[in-house]
mmCIF file of C-alpha atoms and ligand atoms in Angstrom:
data_model
loop_
_atom_site.group_PDB
_atom_site.id
_atom_site.type_symbol
_atom_site.label_atom_id
_atom_site.label_comp_id
_atom_site.label_asym_id
_atom_site.label_seq_id
_atom_site.Cartn_x
_atom_site.Cartn_y
_atom_site.Cartn_z
ATOM 1 C CA MET A 137 21.676 -16.728 0.694
ATOM 2 C CA TYR A 138 19.052 -14.344 -0.634
ATOM 3 C CA GLY A 139 19.346 -11.100 -2.294
ATOM 4 C CA GLY A 140 17.323 -8.690 -4.443
ATOM 5 C CA GLY A 141 18.347 -6.884 -7.521
ATOM 6 C CA ASN A 142 18.242 -3.098 -8.604
ATOM 7 C CA VAL A 143 15.847 -2.093 -11.162
ATOM 8 C CA PHE A 144 17.354 -2.262 -14.666
ATOM 9 C CA GLU A 145 20.705 -3.413 -13.121
ATOM 10 C CA PRO A 146 22.251 -6.147 -15.581
ATOM 11 C CA MET A 147 21.991 -9.615 -14.272
ATOM 12 C CA LYS A 148 25.066 -10.888 -12.765
ATOM 13 C CA VAL A 149 25.648 -13.920 -15.039
ATOM 14 C CA LYS A 150 28.864 -14.702 -13.534
ATOM 15 C CA GLU A 151 27.003 -16.592 -10.951
ATOM 16 C CA LEU A 152 25.681 -18.839 -13.258
ATOM 17 C CA ALA A 153 29.185 -19.697 -14.890
ATOM 18 C CA ASP A 154 30.401 -20.383 -11.380
ATOM 19 C CA GLU A 155 27.726 -23.428 -11.007
ATOM 20 C CA ASP A 156 28.728 -26.997 -11.947
ATOM 21 C CA PRO A 157 27.743 -27.369 -15.508
ATOM 22 C CA ILE A 158 26.693 -30.975 -15.183
ATOM 23 C CA LEU A 159 24.288 -30.014 -12.398
ATOM 24 C CA LEU A 160 23.254 -26.918 -14.252
ATOM 25 C CA LYS A 161 22.414 -29.113 -17.336
ATOM 26 C CA GLU A 162 20.315 -31.794 -15.380
ATOM 27 C CA PHE A 163 18.513 -28.904 -14.029
ATOM 28 C CA GLN A 164 17.602 -27.314 -17.171
ATOM 29 C CA ASP A 165 16.661 -30.682 -18.625
ATOM 30 C CA ARG A 166 14.328 -31.236 -15.678
ATOM 31 C CA ILE A 167 12.728 -27.737 -16.218
ATOM 32 C CA ASP A 168 12.541 -28.631 -20.171
ATOM 33 C CA ARG A 169 10.730 -31.973 -19.301
ATOM 34 C CA GLY A 170 8.166 -30.055 -17.311
ATOM 35 C CA GLU A 171 9.263 -31.265 -13.909
ATOM 36 C CA LYS A 172 8.637 -29.318 -10.793
ATOM 37 C CA ILE A 173 11.603 -27.918 -8.641
ATOM 38 C CA GLU A 174 11.070 -28.493 -5.014
ATOM 39 C CA PRO A 175 12.605 -26.788 -2.146
ATOM 40 C CA THR A 176 15.073 -29.502 -1.285
ATOM 41 C CA ASP A 177 16.092 -29.929 -4.813
ATOM 42 C CA TRP A 178 19.301 -28.727 -6.234
ATOM 43 C CA MET A 179 19.111 -25.285 -8.307
ATOM 44 C CA PRO A 180 21.333 -22.524 -9.310
ATOM 45 C CA GLU A 181 21.829 -19.954 -6.806
ATOM 46 C CA LEU A 182 20.559 -17.380 -9.211
ATOM 47 C CA TYR A 183 17.411 -19.451 -9.611
ATOM 48 C CA ARG A 184 16.998 -19.155 -5.929
ATOM 49 C CA LYS A 185 17.617 -15.447 -5.927
ATOM 50 C CA GLN A 186 15.371 -14.582 -8.860
ATOM 51 C CA LEU A 187 12.371 -16.701 -7.266
ATOM 52 C CA ILE A 188 12.884 -14.818 -3.843
ATOM 53 C CA ARG A 189 12.924 -11.620 -5.652
ATOM 54 C CA MET A 190 9.735 -12.412 -7.685
ATOM 55 C CA ILE A 191 7.754 -14.082 -5.085
ATOM 56 C CA GLU A 192 8.754 -11.789 -2.441
ATOM 57 C CA GLN A 193 7.558 -8.832 -4.612
ATOM 58 C CA HIS A 194 4.132 -10.654 -5.342
ATOM 59 C CA ALA A 195 3.341 -11.098 -1.807
ATOM 60 C CA HIS A 196 4.061 -7.368 -0.792
ATOM 61 C CA SER A 197 1.851 -6.529 -3.844
ATOM 62 C CA GLU A 198 -0.954 -8.449 -2.316
ATOM 63 C CA ILE A 199 -0.609 -6.665 1.247
ATOM 64 C CA ILE A 200 -0.100 -3.406 -0.196
ATOM 65 C CA GLY A 201 -2.878 -4.076 -2.825
ATOM 66 C CA ALA A 202 -5.177 -4.503 0.032
ATOM 67 C CA LEU A 203 -4.818 -0.985 1.142
ATOM 68 C CA PRO A 204 -6.405 1.297 -1.734
ATOM 69 C CA GLU A 205 -9.531 -1.344 -1.728
ATOM 70 C CA GLY A 206 -9.534 -1.633 1.897
ATOM 71 C CA THR A 207 -10.118 2.166 2.393
ATOM 72 C CA TRP A 208 -13.490 1.630 0.435
ATOM 73 C CA ILE A 209 -15.028 -1.179 2.826
ATOM 74 C CA THR A 210 -16.785 1.139 5.017
ATOM 75 C CA ARG A 211 -17.895 3.510 2.267
ATOM 76 C CA ALA A 212 -18.912 0.698 -0.183
ATOM 77 C CA PRO A 213 -22.542 1.403 -1.456
ATOM 78 C CA GLY A 214 -24.679 -1.072 0.579
ATOM 79 C CA PHE A 215 -24.261 -3.940 2.902
ATOM 80 C CA LYS A 216 -23.813 -6.545 0.220
ATOM 81 C CA ARG A 217 -20.976 -4.628 -1.457
ATOM 82 C CA LYS A 218 -19.193 -3.850 1.967
ATOM 83 C CA MET A 219 -19.530 -7.536 2.837
ATOM 84 C CA ALA A 220 -18.016 -8.594 -0.775
ATOM 85 C CA LEU A 221 -15.101 -6.104 -0.660
ATOM 86 C CA MET A 222 -14.243 -7.035 2.919
ATOM 87 C CA ALA A 223 -14.109 -10.936 1.848
ATOM 88 C CA LYS A 224 -12.008 -9.852 -1.213
ATOM 89 C CA VAL A 225 -9.487 -7.720 0.744
ATOM 90 C CA GLN A 226 -9.115 -10.668 3.238
ATOM 91 C CA ASP A 227 -8.516 -12.947 0.488
ATOM 92 C CA GLU A 228 -5.716 -10.543 -0.821
ATOM 93 C CA VAL A 229 -3.957 -10.478 2.454
ATOM 94 C CA GLY A 230 -4.393 -14.411 2.548
ATOM 95 C CA HIS A 231 -2.662 -14.539 -0.830
ATOM 96 C CA ALA A 232 0.245 -12.673 0.595
ATOM 97 C CA GLN A 233 0.575 -15.239 3.421
ATOM 98 C CA LEU A 234 0.679 -18.226 0.828
ATOM 99 C CA LEU A 235 3.393 -16.159 -1.213
ATOM 100 C CA TYR A 236 5.545 -15.465 2.113
ATOM 101 C CA SER A 237 5.412 -19.210 2.845
ATOM 102 C CA ALA A 238 6.494 -20.077 -0.840
ATOM 103 C CA ALA A 239 9.253 -17.637 -0.580
ATOM 104 C CA GLU A 240 10.489 -18.831 2.837
ATOM 105 C CA THR A 241 10.806 -22.379 1.493
ATOM 106 C CA LEU A 242 13.818 -20.594 -0.475
ATOM 107 C CA GLY A 243 15.714 -19.466 2.434
ATOM 108 C CA LYS A 244 14.699 -15.951 3.106
ATOM 109 C CA PRO A 245 12.937 -15.494 6.454
ATOM 110 C CA ARG A 246 9.564 -13.705 6.469
ATOM 111 C CA GLU A 247 10.648 -11.026 8.986
ATOM 112 C CA ALA A 248 13.646 -10.198 6.683
ATOM 113 C CA MET A 249 11.135 -9.800 3.787
ATOM 114 C CA ILE A 250 8.773 -7.471 5.731
ATOM 115 C CA ASP A 251 11.710 -5.409 7.036
ATOM 116 C CA ASP A 252 12.896 -4.908 3.415
ATOM 117 C CA LEU A 253 9.373 -3.892 2.545
ATOM 118 C CA ILE A 254 8.796 -1.392 5.311
ATOM 119 C CA ASN A 255 12.284 -0.007 4.895
ATOM 120 C CA GLY A 256 11.739 0.536 1.082
ATOM 121 C CA ARG A 257 14.455 -2.182 -0.043
ATOM 122 C CA SER A 258 11.840 -4.279 -1.779
ATOM 123 C CA LYS A 259 9.471 -3.494 -4.623
ATOM 124 C CA TYR A 260 5.710 -4.155 -5.065
ATOM 125 C CA SER A 261 3.378 -3.580 -7.994
ATOM 126 C CA ASN A 262 3.563 0.058 -9.301
ATOM 127 C CA ILE A 263 -0.487 0.108 -9.498
ATOM 128 C CA PHE A 264 -0.933 0.313 -5.833
ATOM 129 C CA ASN A 265 1.105 3.833 -5.568
ATOM 130 C CA TYR A 266 -1.821 5.516 -7.059
ATOM 131 C CA PRO A 267 -4.835 6.741 -5.198
ATOM 132 C CA ALA A 268 -8.396 5.364 -4.987
ATOM 133 C CA PHE A 269 -10.172 8.654 -4.816
ATOM 134 C CA THR A 270 -13.786 7.267 -5.712
ATOM 135 C CA TRP A 271 -15.813 4.074 -5.247
ATOM 136 C CA ALA A 272 -15.281 3.591 -8.975
ATOM 137 C CA ASP A 273 -11.578 3.258 -8.610
ATOM 138 C CA SER A 274 -12.086 0.771 -6.401
ATOM 139 C CA CYS A 275 -14.358 -1.144 -8.892
ATOM 140 C CA PHE A 276 -11.579 -0.681 -11.414
ATOM 141 C CA ILE A 277 -9.034 -2.335 -9.056
ATOM 142 C CA SER A 278 -11.379 -5.460 -8.442
ATOM 143 C CA TRP A 279 -12.238 -5.944 -11.897
ATOM 144 C CA LEU A 280 -9.415 -4.962 -14.280
ATOM 145 C CA VAL A 281 -6.467 -4.891 -11.850
ATOM 146 C CA ASP A 282 -7.476 -8.550 -10.791
ATOM 147 C CA ALA A 283 -7.903 -9.421 -14.435
ATOM 148 C CA GLY A 284 -4.375 -8.351 -15.169
ATOM 149 C CA ALA A 285 -3.247 -10.492 -12.146
ATOM 150 C CA ILE A 286 -5.135 -13.403 -13.281
ATOM 151 C CA VAL A 287 -3.651 -13.289 -16.853
ATOM 152 C CA ASN A 288 -0.098 -13.233 -15.274
ATOM 153 C CA GLN A 289 -0.938 -15.847 -12.711
ATOM 154 C CA LEU A 290 -2.703 -18.366 -14.780
ATOM 155 C CA ALA A 291 0.296 -18.494 -16.931
ATOM 156 C CA ASN A 292 2.714 -18.663 -14.287
ATOM 157 C CA ALA A 293 0.890 -21.212 -12.369
ATOM 158 C CA LYS A 294 2.259 -23.766 -14.954
ATOM 159 C CA GLY A 295 5.703 -22.800 -14.090
ATOM 160 C CA SER A 296 8.512 -24.792 -12.675
ATOM 161 C CA TYR A 297 8.843 -24.088 -8.991
ATOM 162 C CA GLY A 298 6.553 -26.308 -7.061
ATOM 163 C CA PRO A 299 5.630 -24.224 -3.955
ATOM 164 C CA TYR A 300 5.204 -20.983 -6.041
ATOM 165 C CA VAL A 301 2.935 -22.778 -8.540
ATOM 166 C CA ARG A 302 0.698 -24.483 -6.000
ATOM 167 C CA ALA A 303 0.181 -20.968 -4.285
ATOM 168 C CA LEU A 304 -0.736 -19.483 -7.627
ATOM 169 C CA ASP A 305 -3.254 -22.250 -8.306
ATOM 170 C CA ARG A 306 -5.107 -21.560 -5.208
ATOM 171 C CA ILE A 307 -4.754 -17.830 -5.745
ATOM 172 C CA CYS A 308 -6.271 -18.015 -9.346
ATOM 173 C CA LYS A 309 -9.339 -19.788 -7.949
ATOM 174 C CA GLU A 310 -10.128 -16.929 -5.450
ATOM 175 C CA GLU A 311 -9.058 -14.394 -8.089
ATOM 176 C CA SER A 312 -11.758 -15.674 -10.387
ATOM 177 C CA PHE A 313 -14.402 -14.799 -7.851
ATOM 178 C CA HIS A 314 -12.977 -11.320 -7.411
ATOM 179 C CA LEU A 315 -13.318 -10.753 -11.271
ATOM 180 C CA LYS A 316 -16.954 -11.603 -11.215
ATOM 181 C CA TYR A 317 -17.327 -9.206 -8.188
ATOM 182 C CA GLY A 318 -15.403 -6.682 -9.871
ATOM 183 C CA HIS A 319 -17.230 -6.773 -13.136
ATOM 184 C CA ASP A 320 -20.572 -6.710 -11.428
ATOM 185 C CA CYS A 321 -19.642 -3.365 -9.577
ATOM 186 C CA VAL A 322 -18.394 -1.788 -13.038
ATOM 187 C CA ALA A 323 -21.328 -3.175 -14.705
ATOM 188 C CA SER A 324 -23.805 -1.590 -12.171
ATOM 189 C CA LEU A 325 -22.135 1.701 -12.632
ATOM 190 C CA ALA A 326 -22.320 1.304 -16.222
ATOM 191 C CA ALA A 327 -26.041 0.840 -15.980
ATOM 192 C CA GLY A 328 -26.505 3.527 -13.577
ATOM 193 C CA THR A 329 -27.224 7.478 -13.458
ATOM 194 C CA PRO A 330 -25.011 9.640 -15.987
ATOM 195 C CA SER A 331 -23.066 10.820 -12.750
ATOM 196 C CA GLN A 332 -22.200 7.088 -12.113
ATOM 197 C CA ARG A 333 -21.326 6.500 -15.592
ATOM 198 C CA LYS A 334 -19.039 9.316 -15.576
ATOM 199 C CA TRP A 335 -17.259 8.149 -12.059
ATOM 200 C CA MET A 336 -16.529 5.063 -13.785
ATOM 201 C CA GLN A 337 -15.186 6.822 -16.885
ATOM 202 C CA GLU A 338 -12.990 9.088 -14.898
ATOM 203 C CA ALA A 339 -11.601 5.953 -12.992
ATOM 204 C CA ILE A 340 -10.650 4.233 -16.321
ATOM 205 C CA ASP A 341 -8.991 7.303 -17.418
ATOM 206 C CA ARG A 342 -6.969 7.623 -14.424
ATOM 207 C CA TRP A 343 -5.741 3.921 -13.806
ATOM 208 C CA TRP A 344 -5.390 2.984 -17.725
ATOM 209 C CA ALA A 345 -1.671 4.099 -17.888
ATOM 210 C CA PRO A 346 -0.714 2.340 -14.706
ATOM 211 C CA MET A 347 -2.489 -0.727 -15.735
ATOM 212 C CA MET A 348 -0.487 -0.843 -18.925
ATOM 213 C CA MET A 349 2.688 -0.646 -16.857
ATOM 214 C CA PHE A 350 1.186 -3.270 -14.423
ATOM 215 C CA PHE A 351 2.617 -6.111 -16.783
ATOM 216 C CA GLY A 352 6.260 -4.861 -16.469
ATOM 217 C CA PRO A 353 8.475 -2.897 -18.890
ATOM 218 C CA SER A 354 8.315 -3.704 -22.527
ATOM 219 C CA ASP A 355 10.374 -6.816 -23.738
ATOM 220 C CA LYS A 356 13.036 -4.547 -25.106
ATOM 221 C CA ILE A 357 13.911 -3.188 -21.602
ATOM 222 C CA SER A 358 12.880 -5.847 -19.197
ATOM 223 C CA VAL A 359 16.069 -7.302 -17.400
ATOM 224 C CA HIS A 360 14.878 -10.531 -15.782
ATOM 225 C CA SER A 361 12.665 -11.941 -18.613
ATOM 226 C CA GLU A 362 15.010 -14.062 -20.681
ATOM 227 C CA ILE A 363 16.527 -16.248 -17.860
ATOM 228 C CA LEU A 364 12.998 -16.444 -15.995
ATOM 229 C CA ILE A 365 11.350 -17.620 -19.088
ATOM 230 C CA LYS A 366 14.366 -20.003 -19.893
ATOM 231 C CA TRP A 367 13.766 -21.544 -16.424
ATOM 232 C CA LYS A 368 9.907 -21.520 -16.690
ATOM 233 C CA VAL A 369 9.135 -19.144 -13.695
ATOM 234 C CA LYS A 370 7.579 -16.615 -16.093
ATOM 235 C CA MET A 371 5.677 -18.410 -18.856
ATOM 236 C CA ALA A 372 5.265 -15.427 -21.212
ATOM 237 C CA SER A 373 7.075 -12.140 -21.638
ATOM 238 C CA ASN A 374 5.569 -8.760 -20.145
ATOM 239 C CA ASP A 375 4.487 -7.628 -23.803
ATOM 240 C CA ALA A 376 2.707 -11.146 -24.303
ATOM 241 C CA MET A 377 0.810 -10.684 -21.063
ATOM 242 C CA ARG A 378 -0.197 -7.137 -21.838
ATOM 243 C CA GLN A 379 -1.351 -8.289 -25.223
ATOM 244 C CA GLN A 380 -3.374 -11.162 -23.769
ATOM 245 C CA PHE A 381 -5.053 -8.564 -21.373
ATOM 246 C CA LEU A 382 -5.784 -6.203 -24.201
ATOM 247 C CA ASP A 383 -7.459 -8.904 -26.222
ATOM 248 C CA MET A 384 -9.543 -10.106 -23.529
ATOM 249 C CA TYR A 385 -10.673 -6.762 -21.711
ATOM 250 C CA VAL A 386 -10.578 -3.851 -24.041
ATOM 251 C CA PRO A 387 -13.791 -5.485 -26.066
ATOM 252 C CA LYS A 388 -15.292 -6.127 -22.644
ATOM 253 C CA ILE A 389 -14.717 -2.176 -21.622
ATOM 254 C CA TRP A 390 -16.113 -1.071 -24.818
ATOM 255 C CA GLU A 391 -19.061 -3.369 -24.363
ATOM 256 C CA LEU A 392 -20.046 -1.476 -21.257
ATOM 257 C CA GLY A 393 -19.884 1.852 -23.073
ATOM 258 C CA PHE A 394 -16.715 3.284 -21.720
ATOM 259 C CA THR A 395 -13.655 4.491 -23.565
ATOM 260 C CA ILE A 396 -10.229 3.752 -23.265
ATOM 261 C CA PRO A 397 -7.849 7.022 -22.907
ATOM 262 C CA ASP A 398 -5.433 6.164 -25.383
ATOM 263 C CA PRO A 399 -5.831 7.779 -28.845
ATOM 264 C CA LEU A 400 -3.300 5.354 -30.574
ATOM 265 C CA LEU A 401 -5.192 2.120 -29.115
ATOM 266 C CA ARG A 402 -5.939 -0.125 -32.178
ATOM 267 C CA LYS A 403 -6.031 -3.708 -33.128
ATOM 268 C CA ASN A 404 -3.508 -4.398 -35.936
ATOM 269 C CA GLU A 405 -5.394 -7.160 -37.585
ATOM 270 C CA GLU A 406 -2.501 -8.256 -39.958
ATOM 271 C CA GLU A 407 -0.245 -8.532 -37.129
ATOM 272 C CA ASP A 408 -2.921 -9.823 -34.597
ATOM 273 C CA LYS A 409 -1.625 -7.271 -32.222
ATOM 274 C CA TRP A 410 -2.732 -4.105 -30.200
ATOM 275 C CA GLU A 411 -0.909 -1.037 -30.881
ATOM 276 C CA ILE A 412 -0.729 1.265 -27.665
ATOM 277 C CA THR A 413 0.783 4.366 -26.736
ATOM 278 C CA GLU A 414 4.262 3.503 -25.156
ATOM 279 C CA PRO A 415 3.831 3.768 -21.421
ATOM 280 C CA ASP A 416 6.003 6.299 -19.658
ATOM 281 C CA TRP A 417 8.873 4.113 -18.468
ATOM 282 C CA ASP A 418 10.354 7.185 -16.693
ATOM 283 C CA GLU A 419 7.298 7.567 -14.405
ATOM 284 C CA PHE A 420 7.137 3.685 -14.073
ATOM 285 C CA LYS A 421 10.700 3.715 -12.701
ATOM 286 C CA ARG A 422 10.214 6.585 -10.342
ATOM 287 C CA VAL A 423 6.982 4.966 -8.942
ATOM 288 C CA ILE A 424 8.521 1.605 -8.397
ATOM 289 C CA ASN A 425 11.333 3.131 -6.977
ATOM 290 C CA GLY A 426 9.448 4.984 -4.244
ATOM 291 C CA ASP A 427 8.536 8.457 -5.815
ATOM 292 C CA GLY A 428 4.933 7.556 -6.689
ATOM 293 C CA PRO A 429 1.940 9.537 -5.603
ATOM 294 C CA CYS A 430 0.992 7.147 -2.643
ATOM 295 C CA ASN A 431 4.458 5.279 -1.967
ATOM 296 C CA LYS A 432 5.166 7.011 1.326
ATOM 297 C CA GLU A 433 1.530 6.796 2.569
ATOM 298 C CA ARG A 434 1.550 2.987 1.744
ATOM 299 C CA LEU A 435 4.688 1.999 3.563
ATOM 300 C CA ALA A 436 3.593 4.139 6.566
ATOM 301 C CA VAL A 437 0.486 2.155 6.951
ATOM 302 C CA ARG A 438 2.500 -1.061 6.743
ATOM 303 C CA ARG A 439 4.991 0.165 9.184
ATOM 304 C CA ILE A 440 2.120 0.907 11.665
ATOM 305 C CA ALA A 441 0.596 -2.534 11.291
ATOM 306 C CA GLU A 442 3.713 -3.955 11.870
ATOM 307 C CA GLU A 443 4.585 -2.041 14.965
ATOM 308 C CA ARG A 444 0.926 -2.503 16.471
ATOM 309 C CA GLY A 445 1.087 -6.264 15.598
ATOM 310 C CA LYS A 446 4.466 -6.868 17.331
ATOM 311 C CA TRP A 447 2.770 -7.997 20.869
ATOM 312 C CA VAL A 448 0.556 -10.435 18.969
ATOM 313 C CA ARG A 449 3.541 -12.017 17.340
ATOM 314 C CA GLU A 450 5.473 -11.997 20.739
ATOM 315 C CA ALA A 451 2.558 -13.564 22.596
ATOM 316 C CA ILE A 452 2.111 -16.360 20.015
ATOM 317 C CA ASN A 453 5.978 -17.187 19.990
ATOM 318 C CA ARG A 454 5.935 -17.152 23.744
ATOM 319 C CA LYS A 455 2.981 -19.573 23.967
ATOM 320 C CA SER A 456 4.276 -21.892 21.303
ATOM 321 C CA GLU A 457 7.622 -21.954 23.277
ATOM 322 C CA LYS A 458 5.711 -22.785 26.493
ATOM 323 C CA TYR A 459 3.981 -25.705 24.943
ATOM 324 C CA MET A 460 6.845 -26.960 22.948
ATOM 325 C CA VAL A 461 7.605 -30.541 23.716
ATOM 326 C CA PRO A 462 11.486 -31.239 23.572
ATOM 327 C CA LEU A 463 12.405 -33.853 20.974
ATOM 328 C CA ALA A 464 13.940 -37.033 22.528
HETATM 329 N N1 LIG B 149 5.733 -3.164 -10.324
HETATM 330 O O1 LIG B 149 12.921 -7.629 -15.810
HETATM 331 P P1 LIG B 149 11.474 -7.172 -15.351
HETATM 332 C C1 LIG B 149 -2.633 -7.922 -7.415
HETATM 333 C C2 LIG B 149 10.317 -4.186 -11.751
HETATM 334 S S1 LIG B 149 -1.137 -8.605 -6.848
HETATM 335 C C3 LIG B 149 6.738 -2.795 -9.661
HETATM 336 O O2 LIG B 149 10.438 -7.214 -16.477
HETATM 337 P P2 LIG B 149 10.372 -9.350 -14.127
HETATM 338 C C4 LIG B 149 -3.778 -7.592 -6.219
HETATM 339 C C5 LIG B 149 11.103 -5.522 -11.555
HETATM 340 O O3 LIG B 149 10.760 -6.064 -10.230
HETATM 341 C C6 LIG B 149 -0.609 -9.244 -8.356
HETATM 342 N N2 LIG B 149 8.035 -3.311 -10.231
HETATM 343 O O4 LIG B 149 11.030 -8.037 -14.054
HETATM 344 C C7 LIG B 149 -3.765 -7.382 -5.100
HETATM 345 C C8 LIG B 149 12.371 -5.284 -11.741
HETATM 346 O O5 LIG B 149 13.098 -4.667 -10.777
HETATM 347 P P3 LIG B 149 14.121 -5.416 -9.687
HETATM 348 C C9 LIG B 149 0.947 -8.645 -8.649
HETATM 349 C C10 LIG B 149 7.851 -3.860 -11.389
HETATM 350 O O6 LIG B 149 10.548 -9.913 -12.683
HETATM 351 C C11 LIG B 149 -4.427 -6.983 -4.248
HETATM 352 C C12 LIG B 149 12.295 -4.219 -12.896
HETATM 353 O O7 LIG B 149 10.995 -3.636 -12.848
HETATM 354 N N3 LIG B 149 1.486 -9.719 -9.431
HETATM 355 O O8 LIG B 149 -3.041 -8.088 -8.547
HETATM 356 O O9 LIG B 149 10.987 -10.249 -15.009
HETATM 357 C C13 LIG B 149 -5.718 -6.327 -4.660
HETATM 358 C C14 LIG B 149 12.611 -4.935 -14.347
HETATM 359 O O10 LIG B 149 11.549 -5.703 -14.640
HETATM 360 C C15 LIG B 149 6.944 -4.209 -12.079
HETATM 361 C C16 LIG B 149 2.803 -10.160 -9.432
HETATM 362 O O11 LIG B 149 3.603 -9.806 -8.674
HETATM 363 C C17 LIG B 149 5.548 -3.791 -11.674
HETATM 364 N N4 LIG B 149 4.543 -3.732 -12.267
HETATM 365 O O12 LIG B 149 8.841 -9.223 -14.458
HETATM 366 C C18 LIG B 149 -5.848 -6.349 -6.088
HETATM 367 C C19 LIG B 149 3.253 -11.200 -10.564
HETATM 368 N N5 LIG B 149 7.258 -4.621 -13.322
HETATM 369 O O13 LIG B 149 13.531 -6.692 -9.093
HETATM 370 C C20 LIG B 149 -5.082 -7.054 -7.027
HETATM 371 C C21 LIG B 149 4.428 -11.876 -10.228
HETATM 372 C C22 LIG B 149 8.646 -5.034 -13.143
HETATM 373 O O14 LIG B 149 15.120 -5.867 -10.626
HETATM 374 N N6 LIG B 149 5.406 -11.159 -10.983
HETATM 375 N N7 LIG B 149 8.838 -4.617 -12.118
HETATM 376 O O15 LIG B 149 14.487 -4.412 -8.654
HETATM 377 C C23 LIG B 149 5.755 -11.131 -12.186
HETATM 378 O O16 LIG B 149 5.242 -11.695 -12.910
HETATM 379 C C24 LIG B 149 7.222 -10.259 -12.581
HETATM 380 O O17 LIG B 149 7.896 -9.959 -11.601
HETATM 381 C C25 LIG B 149 6.598 -8.867 -13.459
HETATM 382 C C26 LIG B 149 7.908 -8.365 -13.639
HETATM 383 C C27 LIG B 149 5.891 -9.321 -14.873
HETATM 384 C C28 LIG B 149 5.782 -8.133 -12.504
#
């Protein structure tokens, strides 16, 4: 019933042509009227497949995203920062649980999703395949990666699939705390010693290019956007989300006295549009297909976690079987 998709592979539109045209029209009318689609409602197989693909990738991004920040919990400067970062990382893992549950409503079991992740068959966000060398890298993630995630998720929380939008709604509320925490971390470094300012600037220099890619390939080469926007799964295109992020956060980065490592970055006031250096989409493709600086390490950690947690899952399942009351 479920299935993923290969990057940049053209969509199999044939599956849509096979659907009952009357049901398909009623489905599109419901979406156009702003109604929510629920798990037991009729939906085209392609809608189901696309949602599983996107929600599953999103869930994986949350648990893998916890890794580069997680390594900084014990090294965060001071008790308060340690506590706050630990709470944030726990939130991210919780987001993954919400999202796996939302994807499960579409028919793909959680075990199959985890299996696809640890065996490299599923994708997760490009940005978490880069190393967090310094505390400032962790601050960049907490502020600006979370900011990018909020831009995307606030928009998509108005989308069409009930379980996903309800999960996004809750996730956005928690993310807005993360954003404040992340901004406070970056602002502290900005107001700190020359070395602290330098570390933060170096982190911005390292993470800016992956951050631009975080919103997905440009609209010219995005594969799934057209159908996902028609079905209100995505509420804006990748370029529109990237532009919104630039609009909101470039001035804030400048305000803190940092520079952005893109010589072409400028606001074209006539077109009300940010001009940027075109991201290196070949690097992007390599990274999302398993060949980034940290891909192997990230999946190895998840594989170990899966292996070590096996006895807990088995114990819970046995206990629930023992207390299960047979239905009359
Ligand atoms: N990374 O047709 P396109 C967080 C793939 S977690 C990797 O434009 P689509 C956080 C795409 O999957 C929040 N792969 O795709 C956590 C497709 O490949 P397949 C993460 C990417 O789906 C912890 C191919 O490229 N947010 O912030 O229309 C701590 C063609 O692309 C990426 C979400 O997951 C990427 N960046 O649009 C801190 C949001 N971009 O599947 C923070 C939910 C594209 O054909 N997802 N690809 O093999 C989305 O909104 C959409 O899936 C995307 C891509 C905008 C990302």
